[in-house]
XYZ file of C-alpha atoms in Angstrom:
495
model
C 180.054 184.211 10.906
C 180.041 180.436 11.034
C 181.279 178.864 14.248
C 183.503 175.796 14.393
C 180.496 173.818 15.680
C 178.145 174.904 12.906
C 180.732 174.184 10.210
C 181.432 170.754 11.697
C 177.707 169.942 11.840
C 177.411 170.679 8.117
C 180.473 168.539 7.425
C 179.038 165.658 9.464
C 175.802 165.978 7.484
C 177.752 164.898 4.415
C 178.065 168.254 2.661
C 181.815 169.020 2.528
C 181.469 171.652 -0.199
C 178.954 173.692 1.817
C 181.039 173.326 4.988
C 184.154 174.513 3.147
C 182.312 177.504 1.670
C 181.152 178.557 5.147
C 184.670 177.991 6.523
C 186.121 180.320 3.875
C 183.378 182.958 4.126
C 183.926 183.080 7.893
C 187.618 183.824 7.402
C 188.874 180.719 9.211
C 190.968 179.610 6.226
C 193.293 182.598 6.686
C 193.953 181.904 10.392
C 197.418 180.365 10.298
C 198.077 181.077 13.977
C 195.037 179.230 15.352
C 195.501 175.462 15.908
C 191.733 174.889 16.120
C 191.165 176.603 12.775
C 193.971 174.613 11.178
C 192.653 171.341 12.603
C 189.184 172.114 11.241
C 190.743 173.003 7.885
C 192.455 169.616 7.816
C 189.165 167.870 8.602
C 187.284 169.698 5.842
C 189.985 169.078 3.239
C 190.012 165.400 4.216
C 186.225 165.207 3.697
C 186.573 166.809 0.278
C 189.360 164.379 -0.648
C 187.121 161.392 0.113
C 184.614 162.712 -2.424
C 187.254 162.990 -5.195
C 189.314 160.581 -7.287
C 192.824 160.375 -8.654
C 195.164 163.336 -8.535
C 192.571 165.652 -6.983
C 192.125 163.266 -4.078
C 195.871 162.957 -3.465
C 196.336 166.728 -3.608
C 193.534 167.388 -1.117
C 194.829 164.701 1.239
C 198.258 166.350 1.055
C 196.823 169.795 1.827
C 194.844 168.317 4.719
C 198.033 166.706 6.065
C 199.901 170.001 6.064
C 197.015 171.800 7.791
C 197.055 169.211 10.578
C 200.861 169.361 10.772
C 200.743 173.166 11.107
C 198.212 172.802 13.951
C 200.485 170.295 15.719
C 203.466 172.631 15.332
C 201.576 175.396 17.124
C 200.235 173.202 19.908
C 201.911 169.853 20.565
C 198.983 167.485 20.359
C 198.959 163.883 19.150
C 195.530 164.241 17.491
C 196.494 166.613 14.639
C 199.944 165.024 14.430
C 198.712 161.466 13.790
C 196.117 162.780 11.322
C 198.880 164.606 9.481
C 200.853 161.355 9.298
C 197.968 159.269 7.954
C 196.912 161.888 5.413
C 200.485 162.316 4.182
C 200.430 158.614 3.284
C 197.063 158.970 1.533
C 198.441 162.020 -0.262
C 201.256 159.963 -1.755
C 204.085 160.961 0.609
C 205.021 157.788 2.530
C 208.337 159.167 3.819
C 206.622 162.231 5.229
C 204.027 159.901 6.803
C 206.705 157.811 8.507
C 208.464 160.904 9.817
C 205.266 162.286 11.322
C 204.314 158.865 12.718
C 207.663 158.588 14.510
C 207.177 162.126 15.829
C 203.794 161.018 17.181
C 205.323 158.037 18.986
C 208.006 160.282 20.498
C 205.331 162.685 21.733
C 203.301 159.861 23.304
C 206.400 158.569 25.093
C 207.373 161.989 26.433
C 203.921 163.167 27.497
C 201.691 160.664 29.344
C 198.799 163.144 29.238
C 198.472 162.889 25.463
C 195.212 161.467 24.148
C 191.631 162.265 25.106
C 191.420 159.030 27.108
C 193.190 155.675 27.510
C 191.589 154.308 24.368
C 192.637 157.174 22.113
C 196.183 157.125 23.463
C 196.493 153.423 22.591
C 194.719 153.831 19.241
C 197.012 156.722 18.292
C 200.028 154.578 19.130
C 198.567 151.728 17.051
C 198.044 154.034 14.075
C 201.596 155.377 14.276
C 202.984 151.828 14.374
C 200.838 150.860 11.410
C 202.187 153.807 9.414
C 205.715 152.727 10.316
C 205.053 149.235 8.968
C 204.878 147.497 12.358
C 201.524 145.733 11.893
C 202.193 143.304 14.776
C 202.749 146.184 17.176
C 199.715 148.021 15.785
C 197.470 145.004 16.371
C 198.651 144.651 19.957
C 198.257 148.376 20.710
C 194.738 148.498 19.262
C 193.670 145.409 21.231
C 195.090 147.021 24.376
C 193.128 150.220 23.772
C 189.862 148.383 23.158
C 190.384 146.370 26.353
C 190.722 149.626 28.290
C 187.392 151.056 27.004
C 185.542 148.074 25.523
C 182.224 149.854 25.006
C 183.526 153.016 23.316
C 181.881 151.740 20.143
C 181.926 154.915 18.051
C 185.581 155.524 18.879
C 186.436 151.963 17.835
C 184.502 152.419 14.588
C 186.326 155.663 13.765
C 189.676 153.936 14.273
C 188.686 150.974 12.114
C 187.630 153.321 9.308
C 190.987 155.110 9.456
C 192.947 151.853 9.556
C 191.042 150.541 6.531
C 192.191 153.559 4.520
C 195.798 153.107 5.647
C 195.895 149.358 4.971
C 194.319 149.835 1.533
C 196.981 152.433 0.685
C 199.699 150.067 1.920
C 198.219 147.191 -0.082
C 197.708 145.081 3.036
C 194.846 142.818 4.104
C 192.435 144.483 6.544
C 190.583 141.296 7.557
C 192.190 141.344 11.021
C 190.174 144.452 11.845
C 186.951 142.427 11.791
C 187.578 140.990 15.259
C 187.610 144.531 16.660
C 184.443 145.784 14.972
C 181.566 146.787 17.241
C 178.889 144.083 17.496
C 175.962 143.848 15.067
C 172.730 145.788 15.478
C 169.445 143.832 15.527
C 165.997 144.904 14.424
C 163.466 142.639 16.140
C 159.759 142.048 15.637
C 157.144 139.339 15.567
C 153.628 138.157 16.166
C 151.509 138.552 19.264
C 149.474 135.341 19.196
C 152.165 132.781 19.895
C 152.250 130.094 22.555
C 154.690 131.509 25.096
C 154.685 128.159 26.900
C 156.479 126.596 23.927
C 160.043 126.402 25.264
C 161.496 125.823 21.809
C 160.717 129.434 20.864
C 162.958 130.782 23.601
C 165.620 128.227 22.768
C 165.623 129.287 19.108
C 165.849 132.976 20.059
C 168.722 132.317 22.462
C 170.604 130.247 19.884
C 170.474 133.035 17.277
C 171.523 135.686 19.778
C 174.382 133.528 21.090
C 175.643 132.953 17.562
C 175.303 136.517 16.245
C 176.167 138.324 19.501
C 174.326 141.612 18.849
C 175.262 144.625 20.945
C 172.295 146.845 20.057
C 168.645 146.142 19.329
C 165.739 148.138 17.934
C 162.044 147.305 18.006
C 158.794 147.609 19.953
C 157.403 145.819 23.033
C 154.080 144.280 22.101
C 152.968 141.180 23.996
C 154.334 137.998 22.506
C 157.351 137.890 20.223
C 158.536 141.461 20.844
C 158.782 140.953 24.588
C 160.273 137.453 24.313
C 163.041 138.662 21.986
C 163.662 141.866 23.955
C 164.064 139.911 27.192
C 166.570 137.544 25.566
C 168.512 140.458 24.075
C 168.636 142.279 27.404
C 169.738 139.131 29.222
C 172.542 138.742 26.660
C 173.765 142.280 27.355
C 172.487 144.026 24.200
C 171.251 147.604 24.479
C 167.499 147.980 23.979
C 166.242 150.883 21.865
C 162.458 150.922 21.820
C 160.174 152.787 19.401
C 156.428 152.694 20.051
C 153.694 153.784 17.635
C 151.680 155.406 20.465
C 152.440 157.019 23.831
C 153.508 154.408 26.377
C 150.219 154.145 28.283
C 148.160 153.902 25.095
C 150.475 151.297 23.577
C 150.347 149.296 26.807
C 146.549 149.443 26.663
C 146.295 148.351 23.008
C 149.201 145.973 22.468
C 149.983 144.459 25.861
C 147.070 144.382 28.321
C 144.509 142.598 26.070
C 146.790 139.560 25.811
C 147.062 138.773 29.500
C 148.077 140.554 32.666
C 151.253 138.461 32.838
C 152.682 140.517 29.950
C 152.257 143.856 31.750
C 155.014 143.454 34.340
C 157.378 142.166 31.645
C 156.590 145.186 29.461
C 157.160 147.578 32.368
C 160.472 145.951 33.289
C 161.798 146.205 29.722
C 160.623 149.802 29.348
C 162.531 150.599 32.537
C 165.852 149.139 31.358
C 165.676 150.386 27.752
C 168.581 152.614 26.724
C 166.087 154.755 24.789
C 162.295 154.725 24.530
C 160.774 156.879 21.777
C 157.166 157.296 20.708
C 155.802 158.496 17.377
C 153.768 161.558 18.262
C 150.625 162.768 16.567
C 150.018 166.425 15.849
C 147.053 168.211 17.512
C 144.714 168.213 14.503
C 145.066 164.474 13.836
C 142.727 161.672 14.855
C 144.337 158.573 16.359
C 145.931 156.415 13.688
C 144.782 152.868 13.081
C 146.991 150.335 14.846
C 148.162 148.544 11.691
C 149.509 151.632 9.919
C 150.952 153.058 13.159
C 152.835 149.800 13.766
C 154.075 149.791 10.171
C 155.609 153.255 10.549
C 157.152 152.414 13.932
C 158.664 149.266 12.404
C 160.201 151.256 9.543
C 161.665 153.759 12.001
C 163.173 150.948 14.108
C 164.620 149.334 10.975
C 166.191 152.636 9.978
C 167.619 153.109 13.476
C 169.193 149.669 13.247
C 170.717 150.273 9.810
C 172.015 153.706 10.750
C 173.520 152.501 14.032
C 175.341 149.706 12.226
C 176.582 152.184 9.618
C 177.919 154.616 12.204
C 179.682 151.769 14.006
C 180.924 150.133 10.800
C 179.301 146.855 11.795
C 176.320 144.995 10.335
C 172.535 145.362 10.667
C 170.518 142.169 11.053
C 166.886 141.290 11.740
C 165.259 138.692 13.976
C 161.580 138.084 13.333
C 159.052 135.575 14.644
C 156.316 134.783 12.139
C 153.189 132.681 12.212
C 153.277 129.594 10.027
C 151.563 130.317 6.735
C 151.397 134.095 7.351
C 151.909 136.519 4.506
C 154.874 138.803 5.284
C 154.063 142.306 6.440
C 154.898 145.075 3.987
C 157.592 146.502 6.238
C 159.334 143.129 6.419
C 159.509 143.035 2.637
C 161.407 146.327 2.865
C 164.034 144.631 5.015
C 164.171 141.611 2.723
C 164.775 143.912 -0.267
C 167.653 145.634 1.572
C 169.814 142.519 1.351
C 170.703 142.618 5.060
C 170.751 139.385 7.040
C 167.411 138.231 8.407
C 166.669 135.365 10.789
C 163.075 134.143 10.956
C 161.537 131.767 13.467
C 158.240 130.289 12.274
C 155.821 129.202 14.999
C 152.261 127.970 15.300
C 149.771 130.569 16.433
C 147.474 129.908 19.387
C 143.998 128.919 18.159
C 142.398 131.877 19.946
C 145.055 134.411 18.977
C 144.204 138.030 18.222
C 145.954 139.795 15.361
C 146.582 143.467 14.813
C 143.554 144.721 12.936
C 144.190 146.124 9.496
C 142.893 149.547 8.463
C 139.128 149.763 8.249
C 137.417 150.521 4.972
C 136.947 154.105 6.157
C 140.643 154.590 6.990
C 142.138 156.771 4.281
C 145.475 157.429 5.938
C 148.671 155.665 4.997
C 152.399 156.275 5.092
C 153.216 159.036 2.627
C 155.690 161.866 2.166
C 155.423 165.614 1.622
C 158.105 167.190 -0.564
C 158.073 170.946 0.133
C 160.146 173.538 -1.720
C 160.770 177.226 -1.169
C 162.651 179.273 -3.750
C 161.984 176.838 -6.579
C 162.124 178.633 -9.915
C 160.468 177.591 -13.162
C 163.777 176.592 -14.723
C 164.408 174.067 -11.943
C 160.917 172.639 -12.318
C 161.325 172.367 -16.081
C 164.378 170.135 -15.598
C 162.210 167.422 -14.057
C 160.464 164.695 -16.062
C 156.919 165.686 -16.933
C 155.459 163.156 -14.488
C 157.386 164.792 -11.635
C 156.141 168.336 -12.155
C 152.768 167.970 -10.425
C 153.402 170.342 -7.523
C 150.693 172.244 -5.699
C 151.139 175.902 -4.869
C 151.179 177.178 -1.270
C 151.835 180.903 -1.521
C 155.357 181.272 -2.892
C 156.141 177.643 -2.062
C 155.237 174.384 -3.776
C 154.653 170.910 -2.433
C 153.890 167.432 -3.616
C 152.510 164.429 -1.711
C 152.991 160.792 -2.646
C 153.055 157.328 -1.129
C 156.027 156.644 -3.409
C 158.772 157.831 -1.078
C 161.569 156.718 -3.401
C 160.152 158.899 -6.186
C 159.966 161.998 -3.990
C 163.502 161.358 -2.742
C 164.705 161.191 -6.343
C 162.855 164.400 -7.225
C 164.324 166.224 -4.216
C 167.850 165.280 -5.266
C 167.191 166.353 -8.837
C 165.921 169.709 -7.587
C 169.084 170.228 -5.546
C 171.240 169.309 -8.504
C 169.626 171.912 -10.763
C 168.942 174.556 -8.131
C 171.324 174.165 -5.131
C 169.891 177.211 -3.364
C 166.412 175.721 -3.119
C 165.100 175.224 0.384
C 163.647 171.727 0.477
C 162.114 169.445 3.090
C 160.863 165.865 2.917
C 158.483 164.806 5.682
C 157.253 161.217 6.066
C 154.234 160.510 8.221
C 150.795 158.914 8.301
C 148.317 161.005 6.351
C 145.485 161.063 3.860
C 147.443 161.954 0.703
C 144.398 163.765 -0.667
C 143.664 165.722 2.511
C 146.762 165.941 4.723
C 146.480 167.499 8.156
C 147.227 171.219 8.092
C 149.817 170.741 10.840
C 151.821 168.330 8.650
C 151.925 170.837 5.796
C 152.903 173.537 8.275
C 155.751 171.415 9.651
C 157.026 170.602 6.157
C 157.020 174.316 5.324
C 158.772 175.253 8.575
C 161.551 172.733 7.890
C 162.081 173.938 4.328
C 162.324 177.560 5.432
C 164.962 176.566 7.997
C 167.249 175.376 5.216
C 170.127 177.428 3.884
C 170.185 175.310 0.714
C 172.385 172.456 -0.368
C 170.534 169.705 1.483
C 167.057 168.294 2.084
C 165.849 168.844 5.647
C 163.692 166.333 7.477
C 162.723 165.214 10.966
C 164.014 162.260 12.962
C 161.470 159.587 12.075
C 161.599 160.549 8.394
C 165.402 160.417 8.444
C 165.290 156.886 9.837
C 162.825 155.726 7.160
C 164.918 157.374 4.439
C 167.935 155.440 5.703
C 166.226 152.335 4.280
C 165.959 153.770 0.773
C 168.537 152.395 -1.648
C 171.213 154.690 -3.048
C 174.053 156.776 -1.733
C 172.806 159.365 0.731
C 173.638 160.340 4.291
C 171.395 161.563 7.095
C 172.791 163.567 10.001
C 171.253 165.462 12.897
C 171.948 169.181 12.586
C 169.915 170.751 15.372
C 166.415 171.477 16.580
C 163.658 173.556 15.017
C 161.169 175.412 17.194
C 157.663 175.184 15.722
C 154.173 176.146 16.849
C 153.711 172.534 18.009
C 156.988 172.276 19.898
C 160.612 171.470 19.058
C 161.358 169.204 16.086
C 164.745 167.460 15.752
C 166.138 168.655 12.441
C 168.073 166.284 10.179
C 169.888 166.825 6.904
C 169.736 164.483 3.932
C 172.527 164.799 1.369
């Protein structure tokens, strides 16, 4: 029987139909005396409504509103009550929305304990005022709530998303919400061999940060540009989220120490204050990756983290890069350029004796590639694919395909789901020899596919972040952890 938590995790992964099916099969849809079940029902119907158009959307919003209202009637709580009010408006019942909004205000006035915290109490009041047509009061209440918990970024983003729906339904301008959006997220990167004594570099970095005011930053900590930018971001109050291509000591040895001892203490200080510090691990049967390809993958992961964070917070992802004059852009930076997101580049002269990251040697056969693994794939599903996409290799009852063309494998995986929704599918991105992948990578891809219950493509964290950069409409969400022979793997869903 599906728990509330498991159903919600599927819903958050962007699969409302699967979440609703589990909700019904678990018998929660018949529980009319359980406020938690009714609140979850309202949430799931709301998710389904967002995926529909026209009359179907309005009907589902209306059903969601009544589920929330029934929950509020059983247990006086401003959360289901304000949701019922907003969804009644979206369902085409403005009078019902106003009535429920006024009821919400009355409840807030009579019960000071309403609301999960000071922010949500103020935001709920703001939403009720907005539904009642008092935009001036709504603006003031929202500003008051944000002032009470100014760094509750995800809460602010959720409110902004809800207000955008309400204002669109009311035919009002939502531009005033922009001042309340969480700050931008920055991906940062750059060259090692710059002249750190050139004060204009720091001045240019500071000027961009002061103008754009990022709140979150994602990158590595190599000597040179990485550390200069990270220090400026930290000094400006932005969170640092660091992703390294090797374990910390090995990265420090390869990308910091050779460029002068003065960088080591700066690296250590930044690693200490980072909000998160992740490393891209290698599996036991792999040799150490070449620095160039390891850095490329870590850069793509950091870019994906930046884009996803901005998406969750309904703000904007941006990039700050320091390049050497006359340098050809790195492949990963072309990925960002193709995304259409803002990018700020500072071009500097390299030191005459600079050292660059060495490219792959002629003997290096490994590159960034993806494994598409399927269990339960029947011949009919395979026959629906274009001929060029049918080149799968057999692995017992399963099939897999490896390619450096990640976009193609993503497209194939979605086509497979469309024609055979029960297929168990995984998509694993890593550094490998596409002709002779490490056995542990194939094993991990198979383990992830077998963990699927169908309806989505499963992947790991780093792959999910890289897939975030792929164009098209898809969502990635963390759904749990998979225990494998090589340790736990964070499990993500791609819909």
